[in-house]
Each structure stands twice: as C-alpha cells, then as structure tokens.
Amino acid sequence: MFKIYRDLYRHRQSVMLMVRRDTLLRIKGTLLGPLWLLAQPLFLLLVYSFVFSGILKISFRPDGGSGDFALYLFAALMPFSALQDGLQQASSSLSNNRDLLLKTQMPAIVFPAIAAFGTLIQEVLGLVILVFAAWIMGYPPGKTLILLPALIALRLLLTFSLAPLVAILSVFIKDVGQVLPMIMMALFFTTPIIYPVEMIPQSFRPLIEGNPLTWLVEAYRSVILEQSWPVDNLLIVGLSAMIIMIVTGALFSRLQHRAKDFL
C-alpha cells in the first residue's frame, strides 16, 4: 500500500508540472487570462453579500454586522468547493489519461493526485479575497491566521485521501460519475455551511459531528473570522484524513492493475 505513495513522491515533479499545465489550460485563450482565477471567487463573494446581506438581511450570528452571513458562508464554501472540485476531477482522471497510463511507466496514483492538488491555487486566491473583504467589513485579521496554511494543507490532505477512491471506483463502476454530484449535495447540506452548527437539533448532532468536513469548515471560520484556535478541529480532520488515506490507499493498490483492463 505504501508503495503507491512512494511512487507518487518519486514523480512529484511530474505532478507539479501537470498541475501547472492544467491550470494554464483553464485560462488559455480567455480575455482576462490569470485574472479569472481572482474574478470567480470575487464574483461569488459579491453575489453572496448582495443577496444575503443586502436583500435578505440575514446574519450568521446574533451580534453579526453587515455582510456577516456572506463572510461565514464564503469561509465554509471555499474549502468545500475545493474538495468537491478535486473529487469531480478525480472521477475522470484515470480514463482521461488512459494513453499515459497504458503506454508509459507513470503510476496511476499520479492522476488523482493531480486532480487533488489542482484545487490549491483557486482556493488560496479565494481565501486571500475573503481575508481582505473580512478586514474591510469589520473582521480584522488576527494571529490565528498563521494556522490558515495548516488548514489548507489539511483540506488538501482530505481531498487527496478521497481522490484515489473516487478515481478507481469510477473505472469499474461508470455510475460513480453520476452519483458523485448527489453525494456531494448530501454532504453540502449535512455540513454546517449555510447554517450555524448551533442550529442543529441534538438528535442530529452525531451525524453532523461525524462528518470531518464539519470540523474543517468550522476551523476556517474560527481562524479567519473569530480569531480562535481550533486545535481540536485540526486533530480530528488530520486523523480522519490519515485513516481515509490508509484505507483508500490499500484499496487503490489492490485494484490499480486490474483497472487497466477496464480502461
């Protein structure tokens, strides 16, 4: 099982080059070029602020100020969207790179890894916009921001731990590509993204608290908006990601050679 991760480490430069290539392909030929990477999260933040704060006057906290809901929503949406995007890209990563997989010595684990790591740039740019917007709207950055890189790394680890599972299952079960959006929608509503965790009835708490994403999005909010130190959240997300990575790694290692017959 650990061999696939050693193979991935040996091909780390190829992963970085292919992530860079995929990012450039997304903006190649567009009018704004690299500015699209900034424009998309900025547009989302403006829309959320206009709808939830300007029109609906919704606040995430009783003492929340103007724009409170939009900021809390955006802080949770950034890591969730990055994870969702990574898993969706991973679901087709092996079939889209069939020729490379069959005709070269490139290990299969490289391709879901590229899908997972390819989400990093967009998330970082979105978070830069969020921190700046939060500062303007009355949430000045505090010392807790030093934890933000650790949170991004944990989000990346969680995405990478799930990506090989989605990738390998998609080869054997074509329906995975159709089912995945529904699973992500279920995850979206069972993660406190559009509602505060305090609103969850006690009977549903085990379901919500058993979801590592709950701890992850709450940690993003704590670090960026509340200036608190979510140490427990970091430990829970990190431990969950490591357990998932071991399980999915073992499964991927067993199935990767058979997968070539199905591509």
Short mmCIF file of C-alpha atoms in Angstrom, two decimals:
data_model
loop_
_atom_site.label_atom_id
_atom_site.label_comp_id
_atom_site.label_asym_id
_atom_site.label_seq_id
_atom_site.Cartn_x
_atom_site.Cartn_y
_atom_site.Cartn_z
CA MET A 1 0.00 0.00 0.00
CA PHE A 2 2.76 2.45 0.92
CA LYS A 3 4.44 1.73 -2.44
CA ILE A 4 1.89 3.86 -4.29
CA TYR A 5 2.76 6.84 -2.08
CA ARG A 6 6.48 6.23 -2.61
CA ASP A 7 5.80 6.15 -6.36
CA LEU A 8 3.91 9.41 -6.05
CA TYR A 9 6.80 11.02 -4.20
CA ARG A 10 9.23 9.91 -6.91
CA HIS A 11 7.01 11.54 -9.53
CA ARG A 12 6.33 14.72 -7.52
CA GLN A 13 7.91 16.93 -10.17
CA SER A 14 5.67 15.45 -12.87
CA VAL A 15 2.65 16.13 -10.65
CA MET A 16 3.66 19.76 -10.19
CA LEU A 17 4.25 20.22 -13.92
CA MET A 18 0.90 18.67 -14.85
CA VAL A 19 -0.95 20.76 -12.23
CA ARG A 20 0.65 23.85 -13.73
CA ARG A 21 -0.27 22.69 -17.24
CA ASP A 22 -3.92 22.05 -16.29
CA THR A 23 -4.18 25.47 -14.60
CA LEU A 24 -2.79 27.23 -17.67
CA LEU A 25 -5.12 25.27 -19.96
CA ARG A 26 -8.13 26.52 -17.96
CA ILE A 27 -7.28 30.16 -18.67
CA LYS A 28 -5.56 29.83 -22.04
CA GLY A 29 -7.23 31.95 -24.73
CA THR A 30 -9.54 33.77 -22.29
CA LEU A 31 -9.78 37.55 -22.32
CA LEU A 32 -8.84 38.02 -18.66
CA GLY A 33 -6.26 35.23 -18.52
CA PRO A 34 -4.94 34.64 -14.95
CA LEU A 35 -7.34 37.28 -13.64
CA TRP A 36 -10.15 34.73 -13.99
CA LEU A 37 -8.66 32.88 -11.01
CA LEU A 38 -9.34 36.01 -8.94
CA ALA A 39 -12.53 37.07 -10.68
CA GLN A 40 -14.52 33.93 -9.95
CA PRO A 41 -14.21 33.93 -6.11
CA LEU A 42 -14.57 37.72 -6.04
CA PHE A 43 -17.79 37.48 -8.05
CA LEU A 44 -19.15 34.81 -5.70
CA LEU A 45 -18.40 36.94 -2.64
CA LEU A 46 -20.12 39.98 -4.17
CA VAL A 47 -23.21 37.94 -5.06
CA TYR A 48 -23.45 36.42 -1.57
CA SER A 49 -23.02 39.83 0.06
CA PHE A 50 -25.70 41.37 -2.15
CA VAL A 51 -28.26 38.59 -1.72
CA PHE A 52 -27.85 37.56 1.91
CA SER A 53 -26.83 40.87 3.47
CA GLY A 54 -28.21 43.48 1.06
CA ILE A 55 -31.59 41.88 0.28
CA LEU A 56 -32.36 39.20 2.87
CA LYS A 57 -30.62 40.95 5.79
CA ILE A 58 -29.55 37.58 7.23
CA SER A 59 -26.84 37.45 9.89
CA PHE A 60 -24.94 34.32 10.85
CA ARG A 61 -24.58 35.42 14.47
CA PRO A 62 -26.98 37.41 16.71
CA ASP A 63 -24.39 40.20 17.02
CA GLY A 64 -23.17 39.89 13.44
CA GLY A 65 -22.69 43.03 11.39
CA SER A 66 -23.37 43.82 7.76
CA GLY A 67 -22.05 41.10 5.49
CA ASP A 68 -21.77 38.62 8.34
CA PHE A 69 -23.68 35.84 6.59
CA ALA A 70 -21.82 36.25 3.31
CA LEU A 71 -18.43 36.05 5.05
CA TYR A 72 -19.35 32.99 7.11
CA LEU A 73 -20.84 31.31 4.06
CA PHE A 74 -17.81 32.10 1.89
CA ALA A 75 -15.35 30.91 4.57
CA ALA A 76 -17.04 27.49 4.61
CA LEU A 77 -17.71 27.34 0.90
CA MET A 78 -14.07 27.79 -0.14
CA PRO A 79 -12.74 24.50 1.35
CA PHE A 80 -15.92 22.61 0.45
CA SER A 81 -15.85 23.78 -3.18
CA ALA A 82 -12.16 22.91 -3.46
CA LEU A 83 -12.80 19.40 -2.16
CA GLN A 84 -15.81 18.97 -4.44
CA ASP A 85 -13.88 20.19 -7.48
CA GLY A 86 -10.96 17.87 -6.67
CA LEU A 87 -13.19 14.80 -6.37
CA GLN A 88 -15.08 15.58 -9.55
CA GLN A 89 -11.81 15.95 -11.46
CA ALA A 90 -10.52 12.75 -9.86
CA SER A 91 -13.54 10.75 -11.02
CA SER A 92 -12.43 11.03 -14.65
CA SER A 93 -8.68 11.34 -14.05
CA LEU A 94 -7.77 7.75 -14.98
CA SER A 95 -9.98 7.49 -18.08
CA ASN A 96 -8.90 10.94 -19.33
CA ASN A 97 -5.25 9.91 -19.06
CA ARG A 98 -5.71 6.42 -20.45
CA ASP A 99 -2.89 6.68 -23.00
CA LEU A 100 -0.37 7.95 -20.44
CA LEU A 101 -1.39 5.23 -18.03
CA LEU A 102 -1.18 2.38 -20.55
CA LYS A 103 1.80 3.49 -22.64
CA THR A 104 4.16 4.94 -20.03
CA GLN A 105 5.53 3.93 -16.65
CA MET A 106 3.60 6.71 -14.93
CA PRO A 107 2.00 5.26 -11.76
CA ALA A 108 -1.80 5.50 -11.65
CA ILE A 109 -1.82 7.34 -8.30
CA VAL A 110 -0.32 10.39 -10.05
CA PHE A 111 -3.59 11.25 -11.83
CA PRO A 112 -5.99 11.55 -8.84
CA ALA A 113 -3.16 13.39 -7.06
CA ILE A 114 -3.06 15.95 -9.89
CA ALA A 115 -6.83 16.40 -9.56
CA ALA A 116 -6.50 16.97 -5.81
CA PHE A 117 -3.52 19.34 -5.93
CA GLY A 118 -5.01 21.26 -8.86
CA THR A 119 -7.55 22.80 -6.48
CA LEU A 120 -4.91 24.59 -4.44
CA ILE A 121 -4.42 27.80 -6.47
CA GLN A 122 -8.11 28.63 -6.75
CA GLU A 123 -8.69 28.08 -3.04
CA VAL A 124 -5.71 30.18 -1.97
CA LEU A 125 -6.79 33.08 -4.18
CA GLY A 126 -10.35 32.84 -2.85
CA LEU A 127 -9.10 32.93 0.73
CA VAL A 128 -6.91 35.97 0.03
CA ILE A 129 -10.02 37.77 -1.22
CA LEU A 130 -12.00 36.58 1.81
CA VAL A 131 -9.41 37.80 4.34
CA PHE A 132 -9.21 41.19 2.62
CA ALA A 133 -13.02 41.51 2.40
CA ALA A 134 -13.42 40.44 6.05
CA TRP A 135 -10.93 43.14 7.09
CA ILE A 136 -12.94 45.78 5.24
CA MET A 137 -16.21 44.53 6.76
CA GLY A 138 -15.08 44.64 10.39
CA TYR A 139 -13.24 41.34 10.89
CA PRO A 140 -9.56 42.37 11.04
CA PRO A 141 -7.00 39.57 10.60
CA GLY A 142 -5.56 38.22 13.85
CA LYS A 143 -2.70 35.97 14.94
CA THR A 144 -4.82 32.90 14.23
CA LEU A 145 -4.25 33.45 10.51
CA ILE A 146 -0.90 31.69 10.93
CA LEU A 147 -2.97 28.47 11.11
CA LEU A 148 -4.52 29.05 7.70
CA PRO A 149 -1.73 27.28 5.75
CA ALA A 150 -2.16 24.28 8.07
CA LEU A 151 -5.89 24.25 7.36
CA ILE A 152 -5.29 24.44 3.62
CA ALA A 153 -2.83 21.55 3.94
CA LEU A 154 -5.43 19.51 5.85
CA ARG A 155 -8.11 20.27 3.27
CA LEU A 156 -5.65 19.18 0.59
CA LEU A 157 -4.85 16.00 2.53
CA LEU A 158 -8.56 15.21 2.93
CA THR A 159 -9.15 15.73 -0.81
CA PHE A 160 -6.13 13.63 -1.69
CA SER A 161 -7.21 10.86 0.69
CA LEU A 162 -10.58 10.55 -1.08
CA ALA A 163 -9.48 11.21 -4.69
CA PRO A 164 -7.89 7.75 -5.33
CA LEU A 165 -11.06 6.03 -4.09
CA VAL A 166 -13.27 8.05 -6.44
CA ALA A 167 -10.83 7.57 -9.32
CA ILE A 168 -10.50 3.79 -9.04
CA LEU A 169 -14.21 3.16 -8.42
CA SER A 170 -15.08 5.27 -11.48
CA VAL A 171 -13.13 2.85 -13.67
CA PHE A 172 -15.09 -0.21 -12.52
CA ILE A 173 -18.46 1.45 -11.90
CA LYS A 174 -19.37 4.01 -14.55
CA ASP A 175 -22.28 5.25 -12.44
CA VAL A 176 -19.89 6.86 -9.95
CA GLY A 177 -19.68 9.96 -12.14
CA GLN A 178 -23.47 10.30 -11.96
CA VAL A 179 -23.77 9.51 -8.26
CA LEU A 180 -20.91 11.72 -7.07
CA PRO A 181 -22.79 15.06 -7.54
CA MET A 182 -25.66 13.67 -5.44
CA ILE A 183 -23.26 12.55 -2.71
CA MET A 184 -21.64 16.00 -2.71
CA MET A 185 -25.07 17.64 -2.47
CA ALA A 186 -25.89 15.45 0.54
CA LEU A 187 -22.54 16.40 2.09
CA PHE A 188 -23.23 20.07 1.42
CA PHE A 189 -26.48 20.00 3.39
CA THR A 190 -25.12 17.80 6.19
CA THR A 191 -22.18 20.15 6.71
CA PRO A 192 -22.90 23.45 8.53
CA ILE A 193 -22.16 25.65 5.52
CA ILE A 194 -25.42 27.57 5.13
CA TYR A 195 -26.45 27.32 8.80
CA PRO A 196 -24.57 27.63 12.11
CA VAL A 197 -23.76 24.42 13.94
CA GLU A 198 -25.73 25.70 16.96
CA MET A 199 -28.97 25.37 14.96
CA ILE A 200 -28.59 21.60 14.55
CA PRO A 201 -31.05 19.63 16.74
CA GLN A 202 -29.40 17.45 19.37
CA SER A 203 -30.72 14.26 17.76
CA PHE A 204 -28.81 15.05 14.53
CA ARG A 205 -25.57 16.10 16.22
CA PRO A 206 -23.84 12.68 15.91
CA LEU A 207 -24.48 12.70 12.14
CA ILE A 208 -23.11 16.21 11.71
CA GLU A 209 -20.18 15.79 14.10
CA GLY A 210 -19.19 12.50 12.48
CA ASN A 211 -18.53 14.40 9.25
CA PRO A 212 -14.89 15.62 9.13
CA LEU A 213 -15.98 18.49 6.88
CA THR A 214 -17.97 19.95 9.78
CA TRP A 215 -14.77 20.36 11.79
CA LEU A 216 -12.89 21.66 8.77
CA VAL A 217 -15.30 24.45 7.81
CA GLU A 218 -15.72 25.47 11.45
CA ALA A 219 -11.93 25.71 11.72
CA TYR A 220 -11.76 28.00 8.67
CA ARG A 221 -14.35 30.29 10.26
CA SER A 222 -12.56 30.24 13.61
CA VAL A 223 -9.20 31.20 12.11
CA ILE A 224 -10.39 33.84 9.64
CA LEU A 225 -13.39 35.43 11.35
CA GLU A 226 -13.39 34.57 15.06
CA GLN A 227 -9.67 34.65 15.91
CA SER A 228 -9.87 31.44 17.94
CA TRP A 229 -7.53 28.45 17.89
CA PRO A 230 -9.37 25.34 16.63
CA VAL A 231 -6.81 22.80 17.85
CA ASP A 232 -9.37 20.02 18.37
CA ASN A 233 -10.69 20.58 14.85
CA LEU A 234 -7.19 20.26 13.38
CA LEU A 235 -6.58 16.99 15.20
CA ILE A 236 -9.93 15.49 14.17
CA VAL A 237 -9.58 16.46 10.49
CA GLY A 238 -5.95 15.32 10.35
CA LEU A 239 -6.68 11.97 11.99
CA SER A 240 -9.74 11.40 9.77
CA ALA A 241 -7.76 12.19 6.63
CA MET A 242 -4.94 9.84 7.62
CA ILE A 243 -7.34 6.95 8.31
CA ILE A 244 -9.16 7.54 4.99
CA MET A 245 -5.82 7.74 3.16
CA ILE A 246 -4.68 4.39 4.55
CA VAL A 247 -7.96 2.67 3.64
CA THR A 248 -8.24 4.17 0.14
CA GLY A 249 -4.53 3.62 -0.47
CA ALA A 250 -4.88 -0.08 0.31
CA LEU A 251 -7.90 -0.38 -1.99
CA PHE A 252 -6.25 1.58 -4.80
CA SER A 253 -3.10 -0.51 -4.53
CA ARG A 254 -5.09 -3.76 -4.92
CA LEU A 255 -7.22 -2.58 -7.85
CA GLN A 256 -4.93 -0.36 -9.92
CA HIS A 257 -3.54 -3.16 -12.11
CA ARG A 258 -6.97 -4.65 -12.85
CA ALA A 259 -8.23 -1.17 -13.69
CA LYS A 260 -6.05 -1.06 -16.81
CA ASP A 261 -8.17 -3.86 -18.31
CA PHE A 262 -11.30 -1.73 -17.93
CA LEU A 263 -9.91 1.48 -19.43
#
